[in-house]
Amino acid sequence: MPPSHSLTVRAADGTALHTEIFGPPDGYPIVLAHGITCAIRAWGYQIAELATDHRVIAFDHRGHGRSGVPGRGGYSLEHLASDLDAVLEATVAPHERAVLVGHSMGGIAIVAWSQHYRDKVRQRADAVALVNTTTGDLLREVKLLSVPREFSPVRVMAGRRLIDIFGGFPIPGVARIPTRYLVAMLAVAAEADPSAARLIYELFVHTPPRGRGGCAKMLVDSLRQHHLSLDGLTVPTLVIGSERDRLTPISQARRIARTAPNVVGLVELPGGHCAMLEQPHEVNRHLRSLVESVTAGMRRISS
């Protein structure tokens, strides 16, 4: 990745959020929010390409990467929303607006932010991109087990058990190989470049167990039987999904595209859950097009 300027943003509860800023200081801001058990490095392809002429701001979620790990009670959708708001306040000037891009849990954070900070959405964001994400039915829709819909409770039980086993404990040596296989199966499609699966597993292993467990339990409990409201997401919204995404299936992307109030496009890509790593050129192309659509409008207004 290109050189960056690092800073620590303090969340509302004091948790330290590691943040990095890439690209020209006067460039148009793009804010990246990664998924669960990942970190800033998951956006490597996007940062390398977009930071050539834009100011790219990326941060590690609480309990992830180089950010602080809160104690019990420090994980909720409200925390995700508040953390994103703190990063925006610290890195995007009051007269600026940004394009917000969220993958998986990062997309959920953006939706939660639009709920809890509805009055700030048009003040702080020009547009939003939601990549491989969902707004609800997290375990019911996950394609971990191929069972008929009438047996969906089996899938839910298996998913909860998986979270209990892998979510909040260090990975013992004897479990490293099956865990590597499981993480790869959930994160990327079988034909993905092996380097993508290796990176995702490395980020998974280096995510503190309390961060993994706290966020996994929070997401399951919050998105169990209802969907988050998209009413506050009033800015232009790009939705990107993947045809063989096991964690947030393409049906979830289609649902968001049907229900969000200002959708400007639904992109369906081949591959699995990590489109930004599996299809980086396509993701970059669509993100750049989204940014150019809003900056072109700004140029017309200023002229």
Tab-separated table of C-alpha atoms in Angstrom:
chain	number	residue	atom	x	y	z
A	1	MET	CA	0.000	0.000	0.000
A	2	PRO	CA	1.134	3.605	-0.489
A	3	PRO	CA	2.534	5.670	2.395
A	4	SER	CA	-0.001	6.861	4.931
A	5	HIS	CA	-0.502	9.261	7.788
A	6	SER	CA	-1.686	7.427	10.905
A	7	LEU	CA	-3.750	8.831	13.718
A	8	THR	CA	-5.740	7.573	16.678
A	9	VAL	CA	-9.396	8.570	16.773
A	10	ARG	CA	-11.113	8.335	20.149
A	11	ALA	CA	-14.541	6.737	20.078
A	12	ALA	CA	-17.313	8.150	22.238
A	13	ASP	CA	-16.538	5.563	24.950
A	14	GLY	CA	-12.787	6.201	24.718
A	15	THR	CA	-11.854	3.193	22.579
A	16	ALA	CA	-8.850	3.967	20.376
A	17	LEU	CA	-9.639	3.593	16.664
A	18	HIS	CA	-6.552	3.172	14.488
A	19	THR	CA	-7.000	5.258	11.344
A	20	GLU	CA	-4.810	5.784	8.280
A	21	ILE	CA	-5.048	8.428	5.568
A	22	PHE	CA	-3.591	7.786	2.099
A	23	GLY	CA	-3.198	9.941	-0.977
A	24	PRO	CA	-3.070	13.723	-1.530
A	25	PRO	CA	-4.174	15.764	1.512
A	26	ASP	CA	-6.419	17.926	-0.678
A	27	GLY	CA	-7.954	14.975	-2.519
A	28	TYR	CA	-11.653	14.136	-2.413
A	29	PRO	CA	-12.259	11.914	0.661
A	30	ILE	CA	-13.269	8.251	0.430
A	31	VAL	CA	-13.858	6.457	3.745
A	32	LEU	CA	-13.443	2.654	3.913
A	33	ALA	CA	-14.959	0.433	6.632
A	34	HIS	CA	-13.831	-3.217	6.597
A	35	GLY	CA	-15.679	-6.389	7.549
A	36	ILE	CA	-15.576	-8.607	10.621
A	37	THR	CA	-12.195	-10.213	11.478
A	38	CYS	CA	-10.483	-8.038	8.858
A	39	ALA	CA	-8.464	-4.824	9.051
A	40	ILE	CA	-7.321	-1.914	6.881
A	41	ARG	CA	-5.131	-4.249	4.794
A	42	ALA	CA	-8.243	-5.924	3.369
A	43	TRP	CA	-8.681	-2.758	1.285
A	44	GLY	CA	-5.149	-2.917	-0.161
A	45	TYR	CA	-6.207	-3.024	-3.828
A	46	GLN	CA	-8.665	-0.161	-3.398
A	47	ILE	CA	-6.235	1.999	-1.448
A	48	ALA	CA	-3.421	1.467	-3.968
A	49	GLU	CA	-5.625	2.488	-6.911
A	50	LEU	CA	-7.902	5.157	-5.460
A	51	ALA	CA	-5.223	6.951	-3.421
A	52	THR	CA	-3.404	7.979	-6.585
A	53	ASP	CA	-5.735	10.970	-6.821
A	54	HIS	CA	-8.134	10.766	-3.850
A	55	ARG	CA	-7.740	11.046	-0.088
A	56	VAL	CA	-8.532	7.556	1.165
A	57	ILE	CA	-9.389	7.187	4.853
A	58	ALA	CA	-9.478	3.695	6.355
A	59	PHE	CA	-9.861	2.596	9.954
A	60	ASP	CA	-9.817	-0.584	12.031
A	61	HIS	CA	-13.087	-1.365	13.791
A	62	ARG	CA	-12.988	-1.685	17.582
A	63	GLY	CA	-11.517	-5.042	18.561
A	64	HIS	CA	-9.819	-5.374	15.175
A	65	GLY	CA	-6.407	-4.634	13.714
A	66	ARG	CA	-4.552	-1.964	15.680
A	67	SER	CA	-7.644	-0.497	17.327
A	68	GLY	CA	-8.441	-0.914	20.997
A	69	VAL	CA	-10.367	-3.873	22.380
A	70	PRO	CA	-13.269	-2.804	24.598
A	71	GLY	CA	-14.557	-4.922	27.423
A	72	ARG	CA	-17.927	-6.594	27.764
A	73	GLY	CA	-20.759	-4.352	26.707
A	74	GLY	CA	-18.519	-2.545	24.224
A	75	TYR	CA	-20.039	-4.068	21.099
A	76	SER	CA	-23.335	-2.929	19.570
A	77	LEU	CA	-24.711	-1.430	16.388
A	78	GLU	CA	-24.745	1.887	18.223
A	79	HIS	CA	-21.008	1.534	18.853
A	80	LEU	CA	-20.373	0.783	15.158
A	81	ALA	CA	-22.381	3.859	14.152
A	82	SER	CA	-20.714	6.079	16.740
A	83	ASP	CA	-17.224	4.883	15.754
A	84	LEU	CA	-17.840	5.718	12.101
A	85	ASP	CA	-19.154	9.116	13.091
A	86	ALA	CA	-16.052	9.761	15.218
A	87	VAL	CA	-13.771	8.894	12.282
A	88	LEU	CA	-15.729	11.214	9.987
A	89	GLU	CA	-15.538	14.057	12.501
A	90	ALA	CA	-11.788	13.571	12.932
A	91	THR	CA	-10.777	13.197	9.281
A	92	VAL	CA	-13.323	14.965	7.072
A	93	ALA	CA	-13.459	18.751	7.386
A	94	PRO	CA	-16.790	20.401	8.275
A	95	HIS	CA	-17.118	21.827	4.753
A	96	GLU	CA	-16.424	18.461	3.112
A	97	ARG	CA	-18.503	15.403	2.301
A	98	ALA	CA	-17.171	11.936	1.505
A	99	VAL	CA	-18.093	8.722	-0.266
A	100	LEU	CA	-18.502	5.980	2.361
A	101	VAL	CA	-17.670	2.394	1.395
A	102	GLY	CA	-18.443	-0.546	3.678
A	103	HIS	CA	-17.746	-4.248	3.259
A	104	SER	CA	-19.830	-6.760	5.247
A	105	MET	CA	-19.822	-5.460	8.862
A	106	GLY	CA	-18.525	-2.159	7.502
A	107	GLY	CA	-21.658	-1.867	5.383
A	108	ILE	CA	-23.775	-2.643	8.447
A	109	ALA	CA	-21.918	0.138	10.271
A	110	ILE	CA	-22.837	2.609	7.520
A	111	VAL	CA	-26.505	1.597	7.646
A	112	ALA	CA	-26.492	1.858	11.453
A	113	TRP	CA	-24.871	5.297	11.172
A	114	SER	CA	-27.630	6.403	8.784
A	115	GLN	CA	-30.173	5.335	11.417
A	116	HIS	CA	-28.559	6.898	14.470
A	117	TYR	CA	-27.184	10.031	12.771
A	118	ARG	CA	-29.876	10.613	10.166
A	119	ASP	CA	-29.475	14.380	10.365
A	120	LYS	CA	-25.797	14.046	9.393
A	121	VAL	CA	-26.161	11.785	6.365
A	122	ARG	CA	-26.482	14.532	3.742
A	123	GLN	CA	-24.074	16.776	5.650
A	124	ARG	CA	-21.235	14.237	5.740
A	125	ALA	CA	-21.820	11.878	2.784
A	126	ASP	CA	-22.190	12.452	-0.954
A	127	ALA	CA	-22.771	8.766	-1.677
A	128	VAL	CA	-22.454	5.281	-0.199
A	129	ALA	CA	-21.280	1.906	-1.519
A	130	LEU	CA	-22.358	-1.280	0.273
A	131	VAL	CA	-20.206	-4.297	-0.638
A	132	ASN	CA	-21.174	-7.898	0.246
A	133	THR	CA	-23.327	-6.869	3.156
A	134	THR	CA	-26.746	-7.469	4.711
A	135	THR	CA	-29.356	-5.772	6.840
A	136	GLY	CA	-30.774	-8.835	8.630
A	137	ASP	CA	-31.525	-12.572	8.784
A	138	LEU	CA	-27.795	-13.148	9.180
A	139	LEU	CA	-27.798	-16.811	10.226
A	140	ARG	CA	-30.978	-17.810	8.427
A	141	GLU	CA	-29.523	-16.798	5.059
A	142	VAL	CA	-25.905	-17.901	5.479
A	143	LYS	CA	-25.049	-20.751	3.094
A	144	LEU	CA	-22.957	-22.806	5.482
A	145	LEU	CA	-25.185	-25.870	5.176
A	146	SER	CA	-27.139	-26.895	2.092
A	147	VAL	CA	-30.471	-27.780	3.652
A	148	PRO	CA	-34.056	-27.145	2.506
A	149	ARG	CA	-35.633	-23.907	3.712
A	150	GLU	CA	-37.997	-25.817	6.010
A	151	PHE	CA	-34.916	-26.976	7.921
A	152	SER	CA	-33.479	-23.472	8.270
A	153	PRO	CA	-33.422	-23.787	12.119
A	154	VAL	CA	-30.669	-26.392	11.616
A	155	ARG	CA	-28.650	-23.812	9.713
A	156	VAL	CA	-29.225	-21.254	12.448
A	157	MET	CA	-28.125	-23.698	15.176
A	158	ALA	CA	-24.999	-24.615	13.220
A	159	GLY	CA	-24.149	-20.962	12.698
A	160	ARG	CA	-24.541	-20.150	16.371
A	161	ARG	CA	-22.386	-23.135	17.302
A	162	LEU	CA	-19.748	-21.986	14.832
A	163	ILE	CA	-19.655	-18.577	16.486
A	164	ASP	CA	-19.366	-20.195	19.930
A	165	ILE	CA	-16.407	-22.301	18.802
A	166	PHE	CA	-14.434	-19.837	16.693
A	167	GLY	CA	-15.755	-16.472	17.758
A	168	GLY	CA	-14.207	-15.746	21.116
A	169	PHE	CA	-11.249	-18.046	21.750
A	170	PRO	CA	-7.646	-18.297	20.537
A	171	ILE	CA	-7.282	-20.847	17.732
A	172	PRO	CA	-5.392	-23.901	19.087
A	173	GLY	CA	-2.644	-25.328	16.912
A	174	VAL	CA	-4.529	-28.543	16.196
A	175	ALA	CA	-7.448	-26.529	14.785
A	176	ARG	CA	-5.434	-24.267	12.492
A	177	ILE	CA	-5.824	-26.334	9.320
A	178	PRO	CA	-9.603	-26.912	9.592
A	179	THR	CA	-10.059	-23.295	10.649
A	180	ARG	CA	-8.054	-22.104	7.637
A	181	TYR	CA	-10.279	-24.210	5.380
A	182	LEU	CA	-13.475	-22.965	7.008
A	183	VAL	CA	-12.470	-19.294	6.854
A	184	ALA	CA	-11.482	-19.664	3.195
A	185	MET	CA	-14.756	-21.432	2.362
A	186	LEU	CA	-16.825	-18.661	3.929
A	187	ALA	CA	-14.734	-15.738	2.701
A	188	VAL	CA	-13.860	-16.458	-0.929
A	189	ALA	CA	-15.000	-18.611	-3.831
A	190	ALA	CA	-13.066	-21.767	-4.678
A	191	GLU	CA	-11.548	-20.234	-7.822
A	192	ALA	CA	-10.266	-17.107	-6.042
A	193	ASP	CA	-6.563	-16.327	-6.072
A	194	PRO	CA	-5.045	-18.261	-3.135
A	195	SER	CA	-3.457	-15.040	-1.882
A	196	ALA	CA	-6.933	-13.688	-1.058
A	197	ALA	CA	-7.737	-16.658	1.186
A	198	ARG	CA	-4.312	-16.419	2.838
A	199	LEU	CA	-4.765	-12.736	3.628
A	200	ILE	CA	-8.254	-13.224	5.061
A	201	TYR	CA	-7.041	-16.070	7.273
A	202	GLU	CA	-4.047	-14.021	8.452
A	203	LEU	CA	-6.330	-11.125	9.373
A	204	PHE	CA	-8.711	-13.546	11.107
A	205	VAL	CA	-5.940	-15.054	13.233
A	206	HIS	CA	-4.592	-11.624	14.194
A	207	THR	CA	-8.009	-10.300	15.210
A	208	PRO	CA	-8.145	-10.421	19.041
A	209	PRO	CA	-10.497	-13.202	20.186
A	210	ARG	CA	-12.550	-10.720	22.231
A	211	GLY	CA	-12.992	-8.599	19.133
A	212	ARG	CA	-14.039	-11.576	17.014
A	213	GLY	CA	-16.419	-12.883	19.636
A	214	GLY	CA	-17.864	-9.532	20.667
A	215	CYS	CA	-18.662	-8.443	17.122
A	216	ALA	CA	-19.926	-11.862	16.003
A	217	LYS	CA	-22.344	-12.143	18.909
A	218	MET	CA	-23.472	-8.551	18.439
A	219	LEU	CA	-24.215	-9.066	14.745
A	220	VAL	CA	-26.100	-12.314	15.295
A	221	ASP	CA	-28.158	-10.902	18.161
A	222	SER	CA	-28.905	-7.626	16.334
A	223	LEU	CA	-29.693	-9.088	12.907
A	224	ARG	CA	-31.430	-12.283	13.932
A	225	GLN	CA	-35.057	-11.845	12.927
A	226	HIS	CA	-35.435	-8.342	11.543
A	227	HIS	CA	-33.783	-6.076	9.003
A	228	LEU	CA	-32.241	-2.703	9.694
A	229	SER	CA	-34.166	0.214	8.261
A	230	LEU	CA	-32.634	1.849	5.204
A	231	ASP	CA	-34.840	4.942	5.365
A	232	GLY	CA	-32.011	7.160	6.561
A	233	LEU	CA	-29.734	6.183	3.674
A	234	THR	CA	-30.968	9.014	1.468
A	235	VAL	CA	-27.772	9.684	-0.522
A	236	PRO	CA	-26.981	7.850	-3.787
A	237	THR	CA	-26.259	4.222	-2.891
A	238	LEU	CA	-24.331	1.641	-4.910
A	239	VAL	CA	-24.875	-2.011	-3.981
A	240	ILE	CA	-22.293	-4.678	-4.851
A	241	GLY	CA	-22.965	-8.382	-4.299
A	242	SER	CA	-21.351	-11.653	-5.346
A	243	GLU	CA	-23.000	-14.661	-6.949
A	244	ARG	CA	-21.406	-17.255	-4.640
A	245	ASP	CA	-21.240	-15.271	-1.421
A	246	ARG	CA	-21.920	-17.737	1.413
A	247	LEU	CA	-22.041	-15.234	4.286
A	248	THR	CA	-24.200	-12.505	2.747
A	249	PRO	CA	-25.782	-14.156	-0.305
A	250	ILE	CA	-26.649	-12.230	-3.447
A	251	SER	CA	-30.296	-12.270	-2.335
A	252	GLN	CA	-29.284	-9.854	0.453
A	253	ALA	CA	-27.730	-7.411	-2.029
A	254	ARG	CA	-30.853	-7.598	-4.172
A	255	ARG	CA	-33.033	-6.931	-1.144
A	256	ILE	CA	-31.015	-3.824	-0.255
A	257	ALA	CA	-31.244	-2.639	-3.864
A	258	ARG	CA	-35.032	-3.027	-3.750
A	259	THR	CA	-35.571	-1.289	-0.428
A	260	ALA	CA	-32.942	1.468	-0.090
A	261	PRO	CA	-34.428	4.859	-1.018
A	262	ASN	CA	-31.756	6.125	-3.449
A	263	VAL	CA	-30.078	3.193	-5.189
A	264	VAL	CA	-28.027	4.161	-8.246
A	265	GLY	CA	-26.961	0.644	-9.192
A	266	LEU	CA	-26.802	-3.031	-8.274
A	267	VAL	CA	-23.599	-4.774	-9.376
A	268	GLU	CA	-23.557	-8.588	-9.302
A	269	LEU	CA	-20.035	-10.003	-9.538
A	270	PRO	CA	-18.725	-13.564	-9.727
A	271	GLY	CA	-16.946	-14.905	-6.670
A	272	GLY	CA	-17.464	-15.055	-2.930
A	273	HIS	CA	-17.797	-12.791	0.099
A	274	CYS	CA	-14.695	-10.638	-0.431
A	275	ALA	CA	-15.338	-8.942	-3.760
A	276	MET	CA	-12.758	-6.231	-3.041
A	277	LEU	CA	-10.058	-8.958	-3.034
A	278	GLU	CA	-11.528	-11.390	-5.563
A	279	GLN	CA	-12.651	-8.848	-8.167
A	280	PRO	CA	-10.536	-5.788	-7.266
A	281	HIS	CA	-10.478	-4.205	-10.722
A	282	GLU	CA	-14.260	-4.390	-11.089
A	283	VAL	CA	-14.846	-3.078	-7.572
A	284	ASN	CA	-12.366	-0.249	-8.127
A	285	ARG	CA	-13.991	0.646	-11.434
A	286	HIS	CA	-17.440	0.924	-9.903
A	287	LEU	CA	-16.180	2.848	-6.864
A	288	ARG	CA	-14.309	5.302	-9.052
A	289	SER	CA	-17.408	5.750	-11.215
A	290	LEU	CA	-19.480	6.481	-8.100
A	291	VAL	CA	-16.965	9.042	-6.858
A	292	GLU	CA	-16.734	10.692	-10.277
A	293	SER	CA	-20.521	10.947	-10.490
A	294	VAL	CA	-20.690	13.049	-7.321
A	295	THR	CA	-17.534	15.087	-7.920
A	296	ALA	CA	-18.656	15.903	-11.461
A	297	GLY	CA	-21.845	17.349	-10.011
A	298	MET	CA	-19.796	19.421	-7.562
A	299	ARG	CA	-17.681	20.785	-10.419
A	300	ARG	CA	-20.788	21.784	-12.390
A	301	ILE	CA	-22.194	23.618	-9.369
A	302	SER	CA	-18.916	25.448	-8.676
A	303	SER	CA	-18.584	26.544	-12.301
